Amino acid sequence: MADSTLKSDPTRENWKRVDAWLAEVLAGDDAHLRAALAAQRAADMPEIEVAPLAGKLLGLLVRMSGARRVLEVGTLAGYSTIWLARALGDGGQVVTIEAELPHAEIARANLDRAGVGERVEILVGRGADVLPRLEGTEAFDFVFIDADKESNTIYLDWAARLGRAGTIIVVDNVVRDGEVANEKTDSAQVQGVQAGLRMLADDPRFDASALQTVGAKGWDGVAIAIVTDARAEA
Ligand code: DHB
Ligand code: MG
């Protein structure tokens, strides 16, 4: 009796157990993804990559949208980049931006080892500095924003400018242990997340929703948006 109650309580421990079970059943796992994470851990990089189920979801969204060109802001060690690049298949391209050169070097090795290196370009620098260099290139079909949260509005503006009507945008970490709903937060990161969500609501270039998630990475969430026809008039 006590046992069954425990098992169904939505405690942090139980979310993690369910997330691990779902990941084992659905997300799969392979030597290249494991090697990428091992290299990330060995380099003492922050353990903030997307969860396996989230990586798989990103890949599915890329496939569902028929995307050929993907932009990622925040490469880290390339774990999410591997999911995105695999989903594109031959002929697809990921441009991914990483602020820290040592991280970009680990990511380069991880992507090459995973066999997707030639479809991924890593641009090193802060997003706000690097994104303007992409102006005039072919439109991106899919954008994943997962970098410094303070800059989310800058990244969303560039996602609209570098995308087209119909471009899909996914923004990671929009719930932050529930802090997103705290209007009095003094965290610059949470304020950045809030500003990004308000921009998705108020700027006619976007239409968006958000999903809370629980699992290996605690209580967080993603916003999913589409670039609208209003982009042309913006
Ligand atoms: C942090 C950043 C992330 O992108 C993430 O998924 C989790 C945590 C962070 O900076 O704390
Ligand atoms: Mg993230």
Coordinates of N, CA, C and O in Angstrom, one line a residue, residues 57-185:
L57 N 13.6 14.1 -29.2 CA 12.5 15.0 -29.6 C 12.9 16.0 -30.6 O 12.2 16.3 -31.6
L58 N 14.1 16.6 -30.4 CA 14.6 17.6 -31.3 C 14.8 17.0 -32.7 O 14.4 17.6 -33.7
G59 N 15.3 15.8 -32.7 CA 15.5 15.1 -34.0 C 14.2 14.8 -34.7 O 14.0 15.0 -35.9
L60 N 13.2 14.4 -33.9 CA 11.9 14.1 -34.5 C 11.3 15.4 -35.1 O 10.7 15.4 -36.1
L61 N 11.4 16.5 -34.3 CA 10.8 17.8 -34.8 C 11.5 18.2 -36.1 O 10.9 18.7 -37.0
V62 N 12.8 18.0 -36.2 CA 13.5 18.3 -37.4 C 13.0 17.4 -38.6 O 12.7 17.9 -39.7
R63 N 12.7 16.2 -38.3 CA 12.2 15.3 -39.4 C 10.8 15.6 -39.7 O 10.4 15.7 -40.9
M64 N 10.0 15.9 -38.7 CA 8.5 16.3 -38.9 C 8.4 17.5 -39.7 O 7.4 17.7 -40.5
S65 N 9.3 18.5 -39.5 CA 9.2 19.7 -40.2 C 9.9 19.7 -41.6 O 9.9 20.7 -42.3
G66 N 10.6 18.6 -41.9 CA 11.3 18.5 -43.2 C 12.5 19.4 -43.3 O 12.9 19.8 -44.4
A67 N 13.0 19.8 -42.2 CA 14.1 20.8 -42.2 C 15.3 20.3 -42.9 O 15.6 19.1 -42.8
R68 N 16.0 21.2 -43.6 CA 17.3 20.9 -44.3 C 18.4 21.7 -43.7 O 19.6 21.3 -43.8
R69 N 18.1 22.9 -43.2 CA 19.1 23.7 -42.6 C 18.7 24.1 -41.1 O 17.6 24.7 -40.9
V70 N 19.6 23.7 -40.2 CA 19.3 23.9 -38.8 C 20.3 24.8 -38.2 O 21.5 24.7 -38.5
L71 N 19.9 25.7 -37.3 CA 20.7 26.6 -36.6 C 20.6 26.3 -35.1 O 19.5 26.2 -34.6
E72 N 21.7 26.1 -34.4 CA 21.7 25.9 -33.0 C 22.6 27.0 -32.3 O 23.7 27.2 -32.8
V73 N 22.0 27.6 -31.3 CA 22.8 28.5 -30.5 C 23.1 27.9 -29.2 O 22.2 27.6 -28.4
G74 N 24.4 27.5 -28.9 CA 24.8 26.8 -27.7 C 25.1 25.4 -28.0 O 24.3 24.5 -27.9
T75 N 26.4 25.1 -28.5 CA 26.8 23.8 -28.9 C 27.1 22.9 -27.7 O 26.8 21.7 -27.8
L76 N 27.7 23.5 -26.7 CA 28.3 22.8 -25.6 C 29.3 21.7 -26.2 O 30.1 22.1 -27.0
A77 N 29.1 20.4 -25.9 CA 30.0 19.4 -26.5 C 29.4 18.7 -27.7 O 29.9 17.7 -28.1
G78 N 28.2 19.2 -28.1 CA 27.7 18.7 -29.4 C 26.7 17.5 -29.2 O 26.3 16.9 -30.2
Y79 N 26.3 17.3 -28.0 CA 25.3 16.2 -27.8 C 24.0 16.4 -28.5 O 23.6 15.6 -29.3
S80 N 23.4 17.6 -28.3 CA 22.2 17.9 -29.1 C 22.5 18.0 -30.5 O 21.6 17.7 -31.4
T81 N 23.7 18.5 -30.9 CA 24.0 18.7 -32.3 C 24.1 17.4 -33.0 O 23.7 17.3 -34.2
I82 N 24.5 16.3 -32.3 CA 24.5 15.0 -33.0 C 23.1 14.6 -33.3 O 22.8 14.1 -34.4
W83 N 22.2 14.8 -32.3 CA 20.8 14.4 -32.6 C 20.2 15.2 -33.8 O 19.5 14.6 -34.6
L84 N 20.5 16.5 -33.8 CA 20.0 17.3 -34.9 C 20.6 16.9 -36.2 O 19.9 16.8 -37.2
A85 N 21.9 16.7 -36.3 CA 22.6 16.4 -37.5 C 22.1 15.0 -38.0 O 22.0 14.8 -39.2
R86 N 22.0 14.0 -37.1 CA 21.5 12.7 -37.6 C 20.1 12.8 -38.2 O 19.8 12.1 -39.2
A87 N 19.3 13.7 -37.6 CA 17.9 13.8 -38.1 C 17.9 14.3 -39.5 O 16.9 14.1 -40.3
L88 N 18.9 15.1 -39.9 CA 18.9 15.8 -41.2 C 19.3 14.8 -42.3 O 18.8 15.0 -43.4
G89 N 20.1 13.9 -42.0 CA 20.5 13.0 -43.1 C 21.5 13.7 -44.0 O 21.8 14.9 -43.9
D90 N 21.9 13.0 -45.1 CA 22.8 13.5 -46.1 C 22.2 14.7 -46.8 O 21.0 14.7 -47.1
G91 N 23.0 15.7 -47.0 CA 22.6 16.9 -47.7 C 22.1 18.0 -46.7 O 21.9 19.1 -47.1
G92 N 21.8 17.6 -45.5 CA 21.3 18.6 -44.5 C 22.5 19.3 -43.9 O 23.7 18.9 -44.0
Q93 N 22.3 20.5 -43.3 CA 23.4 21.2 -42.6 C 23.0 21.8 -41.3 O 21.9 22.3 -41.2
V94 N 23.8 21.7 -40.3 CA 23.7 22.3 -39.0 C 24.8 23.4 -38.9 O 25.9 23.1 -39.1
V95 N 24.3 24.6 -38.6 CA 25.3 25.6 -38.2 C 25.1 25.8 -36.7 O 24.0 26.1 -36.2
T96 N 26.1 25.6 -35.9 CA 26.0 25.7 -34.4 C 27.0 26.7 -33.9 O 28.1 26.7 -34.3
I97 N 26.6 27.4 -32.9 CA 27.4 28.5 -32.3 C 27.8 28.2 -30.9 O 26.9 27.9 -30.1
E98 N 29.1 28.3 -30.6 CA 29.6 28.1 -29.3 C 30.5 29.2 -28.8 O 31.4 29.5 -29.6
A99 N 30.2 29.7 -27.7 CA 31.0 30.9 -27.2 C 32.4 30.5 -26.7 O 33.4 31.3 -26.8
E100 N 32.6 29.3 -26.2 CA 33.8 28.9 -25.6 C 34.6 28.0 -26.6 O 34.2 26.9 -26.9
L101 N 35.8 28.5 -27.0 CA 36.7 27.7 -27.9 C 37.0 26.3 -27.4 O 36.8 25.3 -28.2
P102 N 37.3 26.1 -26.1 CA 37.6 24.7 -25.7 C 36.4 23.8 -25.9 O 36.5 22.6 -26.2
H103 N 35.2 24.3 -25.6 CA 34.0 23.5 -25.8 C 33.8 23.2 -27.3 O 33.4 22.0 -27.6
A104 N 34.0 24.2 -28.1 CA 33.9 23.9 -29.6 C 34.8 22.8 -30.1 O 34.5 22.1 -31.0
E105 N 36.0 22.8 -29.5 CA 37.0 21.8 -29.9 C 36.6 20.4 -29.5 O 36.7 19.4 -30.3
I106 N 36.0 20.3 -28.3 CA 35.5 19.0 -27.9 C 34.3 18.6 -28.8 O 34.2 17.4 -29.2
A107 N 33.5 19.6 -29.1 CA 32.3 19.3 -29.9 C 32.7 18.8 -31.3 O 32.2 17.9 -31.9
R108 N 33.8 19.5 -31.8 CA 34.3 19.1 -33.2 C 34.7 17.6 -33.2 O 34.3 16.9 -34.1
A109 N 35.4 17.2 -32.2 CA 35.9 15.8 -32.1 C 34.7 14.9 -31.9 O 34.6 13.8 -32.5
N110 N 33.7 15.3 -31.1 CA 32.5 14.4 -30.9 C 31.7 14.3 -32.2 O 31.3 13.2 -32.5
L111 N 31.6 15.3 -32.9 CA 30.8 15.3 -34.1 C 31.5 14.5 -35.2 O 30.8 13.7 -35.9
D112 N 32.8 14.7 -35.3 CA 33.6 13.9 -36.3 C 33.5 12.4 -35.9 O 33.3 11.6 -36.8
R113 N 33.7 12.1 -34.7 CA 33.7 10.7 -34.2 C 32.3 10.1 -34.5 O 32.2 8.9 -34.9
A114 N 31.3 10.9 -34.4 CA 29.9 10.3 -34.6 C 29.6 10.2 -36.1 O 28.5 9.8 -36.4
G115 N 30.5 10.7 -36.9 CA 30.3 10.5 -38.4 C 29.4 11.6 -39.0 O 28.9 11.5 -40.1
V116 N 29.1 12.7 -38.3 CA 28.2 13.7 -38.8 C 29.0 15.1 -39.0 O 28.4 16.1 -39.3
G117 N 30.3 15.0 -38.8 CA 31.1 16.2 -38.8 C 31.0 17.0 -40.1 O 31.0 18.2 -40.0
E118 N 30.9 16.4 -41.2 CA 30.9 17.1 -42.5 C 29.5 17.9 -42.7 O 29.5 18.8 -43.5
R119 N 28.5 17.5 -41.9 CA 27.3 18.3 -42.1 C 27.1 19.3 -41.0 O 26.0 20.0 -40.8
V120 N 28.1 19.6 -40.2 CA 28.0 20.5 -39.1 C 29.1 21.6 -39.2 O 30.3 21.2 -39.2
E121 N 28.7 22.8 -39.2 CA 29.7 23.9 -39.1 C 29.6 24.5 -37.7 O 28.5 24.9 -37.2
I122 N 30.7 24.6 -37.0 CA 30.8 25.2 -35.7 C 31.3 26.6 -35.8 O 32.5 26.8 -36.3
L123 N 30.6 27.6 -35.4 CA 31.1 29.0 -35.4 C 31.4 29.4 -33.9 O 30.5 29.2 -33.0
V124 N 32.6 29.8 -33.7 CA 33.0 30.1 -32.3 C 32.9 31.6 -32.0 O 33.4 32.4 -32.8
G125 N 32.2 31.9 -31.0 CA 32.0 33.3 -30.6 C 30.7 33.4 -29.9 O 29.9 32.5 -29.8
R126 N 30.4 34.6 -29.3 CA 29.1 34.8 -28.6 C 28.1 35.0 -29.7 O 28.3 35.6 -30.8
G127 N 26.9 34.4 -29.4 CA 25.8 34.4 -30.4 C 25.6 35.8 -31.0 O 25.4 36.0 -32.2
A128 N 25.5 36.8 -30.1 CA 25.2 38.1 -30.6 C 26.2 38.7 -31.6 O 25.9 39.5 -32.4
D129 N 27.5 38.2 -31.5 CA 28.5 38.6 -32.4 C 28.5 37.8 -33.7 O 28.8 38.3 -34.7
V130 N 28.2 36.5 -33.5 CA 28.3 35.6 -34.7 C 27.1 35.6 -35.6 O 27.2 35.5 -36.8
L131 N 25.9 35.8 -35.0 CA 24.7 35.6 -35.7 C 24.6 36.6 -36.9 O 24.1 36.2 -38.0
P132 N 25.0 37.9 -36.7 CA 24.9 38.8 -37.9 C 25.7 38.3 -39.1 O 25.4 38.7 -40.2
R133 N 26.8 37.5 -38.9 CA 27.6 37.0 -40.0 C 26.8 36.0 -40.9 O 27.2 35.8 -42.0
L134 N 25.6 35.6 -40.4 CA 24.8 34.6 -41.1 C 23.8 35.3 -42.0 O 23.1 34.6 -42.8
E135 N 23.7 36.6 -41.9 CA 22.7 37.3 -42.7 C 23.0 37.2 -44.2 O 24.2 37.2 -44.5
G136 N 22.0 36.9 -44.9 CA 22.2 36.7 -46.4 C 22.5 35.3 -46.8 O 22.5 35.0 -48.0
T137 N 22.6 34.4 -45.8 CA 22.8 33.0 -46.1 C 21.4 32.4 -46.3 O 20.4 33.0 -46.0
E138 N 21.3 31.2 -46.9 CA 20.0 30.5 -47.1 C 19.2 30.4 -45.8 O 19.8 30.2 -44.7
A139 N 17.9 30.6 -45.8 CA 17.1 30.6 -44.6 C 17.2 29.3 -43.8 O 17.3 28.2 -44.4
F140 N 17.2 29.4 -42.5 CA 17.2 28.2 -41.6 C 15.7 27.8 -41.5 O 14.8 28.6 -41.3
D141 N 15.6 26.4 -41.5 CA 14.2 25.8 -41.3 C 13.9 25.5 -39.9 O 12.7 25.3 -39.5
F142 N 14.9 25.4 -39.1 CA 14.8 25.0 -37.7 C 15.8 25.6 -36.8 O 17.0 25.7 -37.2
V143 N 15.4 26.2 -35.7 CA 16.4 26.9 -34.8 C 16.2 26.3 -33.4 O 15.1 26.3 -32.8
F144 N 17.3 25.9 -32.8 CA 17.3 25.5 -31.4 C 18.2 26.5 -30.6 O 19.4 26.6 -30.8
I145 N 17.5 27.1 -29.6 CA 18.1 28.1 -28.8 C 18.4 27.6 -27.4 O 17.5 27.2 -26.6
D146 N 19.7 27.4 -27.0 CA 20.1 26.7 -25.8 C 21.4 27.3 -25.3 O 22.3 26.6 -25.0
A147 N 21.4 28.6 -25.1 CA 22.7 29.3 -24.7 C 22.5 30.1 -23.5 O 21.6 29.8 -22.7
D148 N 23.2 31.2 -23.4 CA 23.0 32.1 -22.2 C 21.5 32.7 -22.2 O 21.1 33.3 -23.2
K149 N 20.8 32.4 -21.1 CA 19.4 32.8 -21.1 C 19.1 34.3 -21.2 O 18.1 34.7 -21.7
E150 N 20.1 35.1 -20.7 CA 20.0 36.5 -20.7 C 19.8 37.0 -22.1 O 19.3 38.1 -22.3
S151 N 20.3 36.3 -23.1 CA 20.3 36.8 -24.5 C 19.1 36.2 -25.4 O 19.1 36.3 -26.6
N152 N 18.2 35.5 -24.7 CA 17.1 34.9 -25.5 C 16.4 35.8 -26.5 O 16.1 35.3 -27.6
T153 N 16.1 37.0 -26.1 CA 15.4 37.9 -27.0 C 16.3 38.2 -28.3 O 15.8 38.3 -29.4
I154 N 17.6 38.3 -28.0 CA 18.5 38.6 -29.2 C 18.5 37.3 -30.1 O 18.4 37.5 -31.3
Y155 N 18.5 36.2 -29.5 CA 18.5 34.9 -30.3 C 17.2 34.8 -31.1 O 17.2 34.3 -32.2
L156 N 16.1 35.1 -30.4 CA 14.8 35.0 -31.1 C 14.7 36.0 -32.3 O 14.2 35.6 -33.3
D157 N 15.2 37.2 -32.0 CA 15.2 38.2 -33.1 C 16.0 37.6 -34.3 O 15.5 37.7 -35.5
W158 N 17.1 37.0 -34.1 CA 17.9 36.5 -35.2 C 17.3 35.3 -35.8 O 17.4 35.0 -37.0
A159 N 16.6 34.5 -35.0 CA 15.9 33.3 -35.5 C 14.9 33.7 -36.5 O 14.7 33.1 -37.6
A160 N 14.1 34.8 -36.2 CA 13.1 35.3 -37.2 C 13.8 35.9 -38.4 O 13.4 35.6 -39.5
R161 N 14.9 36.6 -38.2 CA 15.6 37.3 -39.3 C 16.3 36.2 -40.3 O 16.3 36.4 -41.5
L162 N 16.8 35.2 -39.7 CA 17.5 34.2 -40.4 C 16.6 33.0 -40.9 O 17.1 32.1 -41.6
G163 N 15.4 33.1 -40.4 CA 14.4 32.0 -40.8 C 13.5 32.5 -41.9 O 13.9 33.4 -42.7
R164 N 12.4 31.9 -42.0 CA 11.4 32.2 -43.1 C 10.0 31.9 -42.4 O 10.0 31.3 -41.3
A165 N 8.9 32.3 -43.0 CA 7.6 31.9 -42.5 C 7.6 30.4 -42.5 O 7.9 29.7 -43.5
G166 N 7.3 29.8 -41.3 CA 7.2 28.4 -41.2 C 8.4 27.8 -40.4 O 8.4 26.6 -40.0
T167 N 9.5 28.6 -40.2 CA 10.6 28.1 -39.5 C 10.2 27.7 -38.1 O 9.5 28.5 -37.4
I168 N 10.7 26.6 -37.6 CA 10.4 26.1 -36.2 C 11.5 26.5 -35.3 O 12.7 26.4 -35.6
I169 N 11.1 27.1 -34.1 CA 12.0 27.5 -33.1 C 11.7 26.7 -31.8 O 10.6 26.6 -31.4
V170 N 12.8 26.1 -31.2 CA 12.7 25.5 -29.9 C 13.6 26.2 -29.0 O 14.8 26.4 -29.3
V171 N 13.1 26.6 -27.8 CA 13.9 27.3 -26.8 C 14.0 26.4 -25.6 O 12.9 26.0 -25.0
D172 N 15.2 26.1 -25.2 CA 15.4 25.2 -24.0 C 15.3 26.0 -22.7 O 15.4 27.2 -22.7
N173 N 14.9 25.3 -21.6 CA 15.1 25.8 -20.3 C 14.1 27.0 -20.0 O 14.6 28.0 -19.3
V174 N 12.9 26.9 -20.4 CA 12.0 28.0 -20.1 C 11.2 28.0 -18.8 O 10.4 28.8 -18.6
V175 N 11.5 26.9 -18.0 CA 10.7 26.9 -16.7 C 11.6 27.1 -15.5 O 11.2 27.7 -14.5
R176 N 12.8 26.5 -15.6 CA 13.8 26.8 -14.5 C 13.3 26.6 -13.1 O 13.2 27.5 -12.3
D177 N 12.9 25.3 -12.8 CA 12.3 25.0 -11.5 C 11.2 25.9 -11.1 O 11.0 26.2 -9.9
G178 N 10.4 26.3 -12.1 CA 9.2 27.1 -11.8 C 9.4 28.5 -11.6 O 8.5 29.3 -11.6
E179 N 10.7 29.0 -11.6 CA 11.0 30.4 -11.4 C 10.4 31.3 -12.5 O 10.3 32.5 -12.3
V180 N 10.1 30.7 -13.7 CA 9.6 31.5 -14.8 C 8.4 32.3 -14.4 O 8.1 33.4 -14.9
A181 N 7.6 31.7 -13.5 CA 6.3 32.4 -13.1 C 6.5 33.3 -11.9 O 5.5 33.9 -11.4
N182 N 7.7 33.5 -11.5 CA 8.0 34.5 -10.4 C 8.3 35.8 -11.0 O 9.4 36.1 -11.5
E183 N 7.3 36.7 -10.9 CA 7.5 38.1 -11.5 C 8.5 38.9 -10.8 O 9.0 39.9 -11.3
K184 N 8.9 38.5 -9.6 CA 9.8 39.3 -8.8 C 11.2 38.7 -8.8 O 12.0 39.1 -8.0
T185 N 11.4 37.7 -9.6 CA 12.8 37.1 -9.6 C 13.9 38.1 -9.8 O 13.7 39.0 -10.6

